[in-house]
Amino acid sequence: MSRSVKLAAVALLCGVALAVANSRIEAQQIAAQAAAKTSSKLGLGRPALPDEIKAWDTDVRADGKGLPPGKGTVKQGDVIFQAQCASCHGEFGEGAGRWPVLSGGAGTLKADRPDKTIGSFWPDLSTAFDYIKRAMPYGNARSLSDDDVYALTAYLLSMNDIVKGENFELNDRNFTSIKMPNAAAFYDDDRETAEKQFWKKDPCMKDCRSAPKVTGRAISVDVTPDSKSGPKVD
């Protein structure tokens, strides 16, 4: 091999080595940037622990899913209600001042001013249970035990004549057997079939109509009635 050929081969090898080195540096820079970006996005907080998720996962659904074990009677709920709730909602759920009314209102939903109480409007009992457990009593939310919530819910049912007798016990086993008076009046959102047909046509986006032409102005057409056609004023 001649001297010139050897020099050319060495130069080629050096070029290849330099290119490889540059590509490695570039890859390292990209990886560092990606790591920094990932760190800035996910570097806060920590995964929630199972017990933490369980503490927040307290919703109760219409089918009873999420109901905690427990029980409470109308009589027990009456005692709790008078101590914790009556100052706002009245002794019989009639509402105090402008605080919400909880009972009555049956048959008023088609009136001009309907009473949307638990008995007249709410379709599912789980909504009452979930709301009481999550948000009541006002100013001291989540202070009630599960048995307290069952008892209060039973008392609300009694207020609205949905269950009878102070000894009625509401519990996690008979909860879903309670049917609310207005449950059948709710239905699934039907706008896909009832309303969407009105918007199926492609909207006009260009040259939809000729430009409007101004044919007169209020000051020139004199819209104010004159003495001949206007009402007589004494």
mmCIF file of C-alpha atoms in Angstrom:
data_model
loop_
_atom_site.group_PDB
_atom_site.id
_atom_site.type_symbol
_atom_site.label_atom_id
_atom_site.label_comp_id
_atom_site.label_asym_id
_atom_site.label_seq_id
_atom_site.Cartn_x
_atom_site.Cartn_y
_atom_site.Cartn_z
ATOM 1 C CA MET A 1 0.000 0.000 0.000
ATOM 2 C CA SER A 2 1.386 3.372 -0.981
ATOM 3 C CA ARG A 3 1.937 6.196 1.568
ATOM 4 C CA SER A 4 -0.843 8.336 0.043
ATOM 5 C CA VAL A 5 -3.350 5.510 0.288
ATOM 6 C CA LYS A 6 -2.463 4.932 3.966
ATOM 7 C CA LEU A 7 -2.944 8.628 4.744
ATOM 8 C CA ALA A 8 -6.319 8.606 3.024
ATOM 9 C CA ALA A 9 -7.403 5.554 5.005
ATOM 10 C CA VAL A 10 -6.345 7.157 8.297
ATOM 11 C CA ALA A 11 -8.213 10.347 7.426
ATOM 12 C CA LEU A 12 -11.327 8.352 6.609
ATOM 13 C CA LEU A 13 -11.172 6.475 9.916
ATOM 14 C CA CYS A 14 -10.695 9.718 11.821
ATOM 15 C CA GLY A 15 -13.710 11.196 10.070
ATOM 16 C CA VAL A 16 -15.861 8.246 10.916
ATOM 17 C CA ALA A 17 -14.736 8.314 14.541
ATOM 18 C CA LEU A 18 -15.481 12.040 14.784
ATOM 19 C CA ALA A 19 -18.917 11.559 13.265
ATOM 20 C CA VAL A 20 -19.693 8.777 15.752
ATOM 21 C CA ALA A 21 -18.500 10.922 18.638
ATOM 22 C CA ASN A 22 -20.650 13.848 17.491
ATOM 23 C CA SER A 23 -23.701 11.651 17.135
ATOM 24 C CA ARG A 24 -23.191 10.308 20.668
ATOM 25 C CA ILE A 25 -22.896 13.829 22.078
ATOM 26 C CA GLU A 26 -26.033 14.891 20.230
ATOM 27 C CA ALA A 27 -27.933 11.849 21.504
ATOM 28 C CA GLN A 28 -26.777 12.570 25.051
ATOM 29 C CA GLN A 29 -27.934 16.182 24.749
ATOM 30 C CA ILE A 30 -31.357 15.102 23.464
ATOM 31 C CA ALA A 31 -31.676 12.561 26.274
ATOM 32 C CA ALA A 32 -30.689 15.179 28.858
ATOM 33 C CA GLN A 33 -33.247 17.628 27.499
ATOM 34 C CA ALA A 34 -35.940 14.949 27.520
ATOM 35 C CA ALA A 35 -35.048 13.967 31.082
ATOM 36 C CA ALA A 36 -35.176 17.590 32.202
ATOM 37 C CA LYS A 37 -38.552 18.053 30.496
ATOM 38 C CA THR A 38 -39.931 14.867 32.056
ATOM 39 C CA SER A 39 -38.614 15.834 35.458
ATOM 40 C CA SER A 40 -40.259 19.249 35.297
ATOM 41 C CA LYS A 41 -43.615 17.644 34.443
ATOM 42 C CA LEU A 42 -43.649 14.633 36.748
ATOM 43 C CA GLY A 43 -41.261 15.703 39.449
ATOM 44 C CA LEU A 44 -43.962 17.045 41.752
ATOM 45 C CA GLY A 45 -45.896 15.097 44.326
ATOM 46 C CA ARG A 46 -45.995 11.328 44.640
ATOM 47 C CA PRO A 47 -48.353 8.515 43.773
ATOM 48 C CA ALA A 48 -51.381 8.413 46.054
ATOM 49 C CA LEU A 49 -51.389 5.573 48.567
ATOM 50 C CA PRO A 50 -54.248 3.043 48.504
ATOM 51 C CA ASP A 51 -55.548 4.275 51.859
ATOM 52 C CA GLU A 52 -55.541 7.875 50.594
ATOM 53 C CA ILE A 53 -57.539 6.921 47.499
ATOM 54 C CA LYS A 54 -59.939 4.922 49.670
ATOM 55 C CA ALA A 55 -60.483 7.935 51.949
ATOM 56 C CA TRP A 56 -61.575 10.091 49.009
ATOM 57 C CA ASP A 57 -63.464 7.430 47.096
ATOM 58 C CA THR A 58 -66.725 7.766 49.025
ATOM 59 C CA ASP A 59 -69.293 8.321 46.290
ATOM 60 C CA VAL A 60 -72.518 6.331 46.466
ATOM 61 C CA ARG A 61 -74.231 5.417 43.221
ATOM 62 C CA ALA A 62 -77.848 4.838 42.371
ATOM 63 C CA ASP A 63 -77.292 1.089 42.133
ATOM 64 C CA GLY A 64 -75.927 1.033 45.677
ATOM 65 C CA LYS A 65 -72.277 0.771 44.732
ATOM 66 C CA GLY A 66 -70.194 2.580 47.325
ATOM 67 C CA LEU A 67 -72.651 2.185 50.183
ATOM 68 C CA PRO A 68 -70.817 1.575 53.450
ATOM 69 C CA PRO A 69 -72.084 -1.007 55.937
ATOM 70 C CA GLY A 70 -74.455 0.600 58.407
ATOM 71 C CA LYS A 71 -78.005 1.215 59.566
ATOM 72 C CA GLY A 72 -80.228 3.806 61.166
ATOM 73 C CA THR A 73 -83.900 4.247 62.047
ATOM 74 C CA VAL A 74 -86.295 7.124 61.491
ATOM 75 C CA LYS A 75 -86.397 7.723 65.245
ATOM 76 C CA GLN A 76 -82.636 7.926 65.499
ATOM 77 C CA GLY A 77 -82.544 10.227 62.506
ATOM 78 C CA ASP A 78 -85.130 12.523 64.110
ATOM 79 C CA VAL A 79 -82.861 13.048 67.116
ATOM 80 C CA ILE A 80 -79.833 13.789 64.934
ATOM 81 C CA PHE A 81 -81.830 16.039 62.624
ATOM 82 C CA GLN A 82 -83.175 18.208 65.444
ATOM 83 C CA ALA A 83 -79.662 18.627 66.864
ATOM 84 C CA GLN A 84 -77.682 19.070 63.639
ATOM 85 C CA CYS A 85 -80.057 20.167 60.870
ATOM 86 C CA ALA A 86 -83.287 21.764 62.174
ATOM 87 C CA SER A 87 -81.749 25.205 62.704
ATOM 88 C CA CYS A 88 -81.478 25.548 58.908
ATOM 89 C CA HIS A 89 -84.056 23.134 57.519
ATOM 90 C CA GLY A 90 -86.772 23.438 60.177
ATOM 91 C CA GLU A 91 -87.999 20.712 62.528
ATOM 92 C CA PHE A 92 -90.003 19.049 59.758
ATOM 93 C CA GLY A 93 -87.853 19.954 56.784
ATOM 94 C CA GLU A 94 -89.959 22.995 55.952
ATOM 95 C CA GLY A 95 -86.889 25.237 55.708
ATOM 96 C CA ALA A 96 -85.889 28.096 57.985
ATOM 97 C CA GLY A 97 -85.632 31.487 56.366
ATOM 98 C CA ARG A 98 -84.067 31.003 52.952
ATOM 99 C CA TRP A 99 -82.505 27.619 53.764
ATOM 100 C CA PRO A 100 -83.568 24.701 51.557
ATOM 101 C CA VAL A 101 -86.916 22.998 52.069
ATOM 102 C CA LEU A 102 -86.509 19.214 52.301
ATOM 103 C CA SER A 103 -90.055 17.901 52.464
ATOM 104 C CA GLY A 104 -93.410 18.367 50.790
ATOM 105 C CA GLY A 105 -93.931 19.699 47.280
ATOM 106 C CA ALA A 106 -95.549 16.564 45.866
ATOM 107 C CA GLY A 107 -97.285 17.403 42.584
ATOM 108 C CA THR A 108 -95.773 20.874 42.240
ATOM 109 C CA LEU A 109 -93.161 20.173 39.588
ATOM 110 C CA LYS A 110 -95.370 21.499 36.777
ATOM 111 C CA ALA A 111 -96.260 24.634 38.718
ATOM 112 C CA ASP A 112 -94.687 28.012 38.059
ATOM 113 C CA ARG A 113 -92.746 27.759 41.317
ATOM 114 C CA PRO A 114 -92.198 24.037 41.950
ATOM 115 C CA ASP A 115 -90.860 22.679 45.231
ATOM 116 C CA LYS A 116 -87.907 20.541 44.232
ATOM 117 C CA THR A 117 -87.583 18.681 47.500
ATOM 118 C CA ILE A 118 -86.057 15.272 48.041
ATOM 119 C CA GLY A 119 -89.510 13.706 47.968
ATOM 120 C CA SER A 120 -90.924 15.577 44.998
ATOM 121 C CA PHE A 121 -87.935 15.839 42.649
ATOM 122 C CA TRP A 122 -84.899 13.718 43.450
ATOM 123 C CA PRO A 123 -84.865 10.484 41.413
ATOM 124 C CA ASP A 124 -82.377 8.471 43.474
ATOM 125 C CA LEU A 125 -82.012 8.069 47.225
ATOM 126 C CA SER A 126 -78.257 7.663 46.816
ATOM 127 C CA THR A 127 -78.014 11.369 45.976
ATOM 128 C CA ALA A 128 -79.370 12.299 49.402
ATOM 129 C CA PHE A 129 -77.116 9.815 51.190
ATOM 130 C CA ASP A 130 -74.025 10.892 49.276
ATOM 131 C CA TYR A 131 -74.687 14.594 49.807
ATOM 132 C CA ILE A 132 -75.332 14.248 53.537
ATOM 133 C CA LYS A 133 -72.232 12.121 53.992
ATOM 134 C CA ARG A 134 -70.056 14.449 51.951
ATOM 135 C CA ALA A 135 -71.299 17.921 52.878
ATOM 136 C CA MET A 136 -73.518 17.930 55.965
ATOM 137 C CA PRO A 137 -74.044 19.289 58.536
ATOM 138 C CA TYR A 138 -73.309 22.736 57.230
ATOM 139 C CA GLY A 139 -70.049 23.998 58.716
ATOM 140 C CA ASN A 140 -69.064 20.591 60.086
ATOM 141 C CA ALA A 141 -69.035 18.368 57.022
ATOM 142 C CA ARG A 142 -67.962 14.709 57.284
ATOM 143 C CA SER A 143 -68.462 14.682 61.042
ATOM 144 C CA LEU A 144 -71.339 12.177 60.851
ATOM 145 C CA SER A 145 -70.847 8.440 61.115
ATOM 146 C CA ASP A 146 -72.213 6.121 58.458
ATOM 147 C CA ASP A 147 -74.982 5.046 60.871
ATOM 148 C CA ASP A 148 -75.868 8.720 61.408
ATOM 149 C CA VAL A 149 -76.184 9.224 57.655
ATOM 150 C CA TYR A 150 -78.408 6.156 57.314
ATOM 151 C CA ALA A 151 -80.598 7.438 60.158
ATOM 152 C CA LEU A 152 -80.857 10.958 58.708
ATOM 153 C CA THR A 153 -81.708 9.580 55.284
ATOM 154 C CA ALA A 154 -84.407 7.414 56.863
ATOM 155 C CA TYR A 155 -85.821 10.470 58.617
ATOM 156 C CA LEU A 156 -85.921 12.384 55.317
ATOM 157 C CA LEU A 157 -87.822 9.502 53.763
ATOM 158 C CA SER A 158 -90.293 9.658 56.631
ATOM 159 C CA MET A 159 -90.692 13.427 56.251
ATOM 160 C CA ASN A 160 -91.692 12.871 52.647
ATOM 161 C CA ASP A 161 -94.074 9.994 53.433
ATOM 162 C CA ILE A 162 -91.951 7.518 51.476
ATOM 163 C CA VAL A 163 -91.568 5.231 54.498
ATOM 164 C CA LYS A 164 -93.893 4.881 57.469
ATOM 165 C CA GLY A 165 -93.224 4.573 61.162
ATOM 166 C CA GLU A 166 -90.431 5.771 63.406
ATOM 167 C CA ASN A 167 -89.029 2.272 63.704
ATOM 168 C CA PHE A 168 -88.293 1.885 60.005
ATOM 169 C CA GLU A 169 -84.615 1.034 59.608
ATOM 170 C CA LEU A 170 -82.627 1.980 56.530
ATOM 171 C CA ASN A 171 -79.487 -0.023 55.942
ATOM 172 C CA ASP A 172 -77.072 -1.031 53.202
ATOM 173 C CA ARG A 173 -79.192 -4.124 52.408
ATOM 174 C CA ASN A 174 -82.588 -2.508 51.841
ATOM 175 C CA PHE A 175 -81.294 0.825 50.519
ATOM 176 C CA THR A 176 -81.802 0.135 46.806
ATOM 177 C CA SER A 177 -85.326 -1.163 47.425
ATOM 178 C CA ILE A 178 -86.475 2.399 48.165
ATOM 179 C CA LYS A 179 -88.071 3.953 45.072
ATOM 180 C CA MET A 180 -88.311 7.723 44.923
ATOM 181 C CA PRO A 181 -91.658 9.194 43.762
ATOM 182 C CA ASN A 182 -90.183 11.095 40.823
ATOM 183 C CA ALA A 183 -87.742 8.427 39.641
ATOM 184 C CA ALA A 184 -89.753 7.600 36.507
ATOM 185 C CA ALA A 185 -89.775 11.224 35.330
ATOM 186 C CA PHE A 186 -86.072 11.183 34.539
ATOM 187 C CA TYR A 187 -84.781 9.772 31.270
ATOM 188 C CA ASP A 188 -81.518 9.540 29.379
ATOM 189 C CA ASP A 189 -80.329 12.478 27.338
ATOM 190 C CA ASP A 190 -82.048 12.060 23.960
ATOM 191 C CA ARG A 191 -80.685 15.080 22.142
ATOM 192 C CA GLU A 192 -78.854 12.822 19.710
ATOM 193 C CA THR A 193 -82.224 11.798 18.286
ATOM 194 C CA ALA A 194 -84.583 14.554 19.433
ATOM 195 C CA GLU A 195 -82.536 17.606 18.488
ATOM 196 C CA LYS A 196 -79.450 16.683 16.499
ATOM 197 C CA GLN A 197 -81.455 16.234 13.303
ATOM 198 C CA PHE A 198 -81.896 19.986 13.151
ATOM 199 C CA TRP A 199 -78.168 20.521 12.736
ATOM 200 C CA LYS A 200 -77.328 17.758 10.278
ATOM 201 C CA LYS A 201 -77.280 20.049 7.250
ATOM 202 C CA ASP A 202 -73.965 21.589 6.328
ATOM 203 C CA PRO A 203 -74.006 25.227 7.351
ATOM 204 C CA CYS A 204 -73.533 27.838 4.647
ATOM 205 C CA MET A 205 -70.105 29.379 5.055
ATOM 206 C CA LYS A 206 -69.723 31.515 1.889
ATOM 207 C CA ASP A 207 -71.956 33.586 -0.420
ATOM 208 C CA CYS A 208 -75.021 32.467 1.497
ATOM 209 C CA ARG A 209 -77.153 35.402 0.385
ATOM 210 C CA SER A 210 -76.791 38.734 -1.273
ATOM 211 C CA ALA A 211 -75.584 41.635 0.795
ATOM 212 C CA PRO A 212 -78.403 43.485 2.582
ATOM 213 C CA LYS A 213 -79.458 46.764 1.023
ATOM 214 C CA VAL A 214 -80.380 49.717 3.131
ATOM 215 C CA THR A 215 -83.588 51.157 1.720
ATOM 216 C CA GLY A 216 -84.358 53.761 4.319
ATOM 217 C CA ARG A 217 -83.303 55.246 7.567
ATOM 218 C CA ALA A 218 -85.393 55.979 10.627
ATOM 219 C CA ILE A 219 -84.816 59.696 10.409
ATOM 220 C CA SER A 220 -86.030 59.847 6.803
ATOM 221 C CA VAL A 221 -88.965 57.394 6.994
ATOM 222 C CA ASP A 222 -90.307 59.285 10.000
ATOM 223 C CA VAL A 223 -91.438 56.337 12.124
ATOM 224 C CA THR A 224 -92.978 58.618 14.686
ATOM 225 C CA PRO A 225 -96.763 58.791 14.097
ATOM 226 C CA ASP A 226 -97.951 62.153 12.802
ATOM 227 C CA SER A 227 -101.034 64.019 13.929
ATOM 228 C CA LYS A 228 -103.246 62.271 11.357
ATOM 229 C CA SER A 229 -102.465 58.620 12.182
ATOM 230 C CA GLY A 230 -101.234 58.802 15.758
ATOM 231 C CA PRO A 231 -103.377 58.344 18.870
ATOM 232 C CA LYS A 232 -105.320 61.316 20.099
ATOM 233 C CA VAL A 233 -103.883 62.872 23.231
ATOM 234 C CA ASP A 234 -105.960 65.180 25.388
#
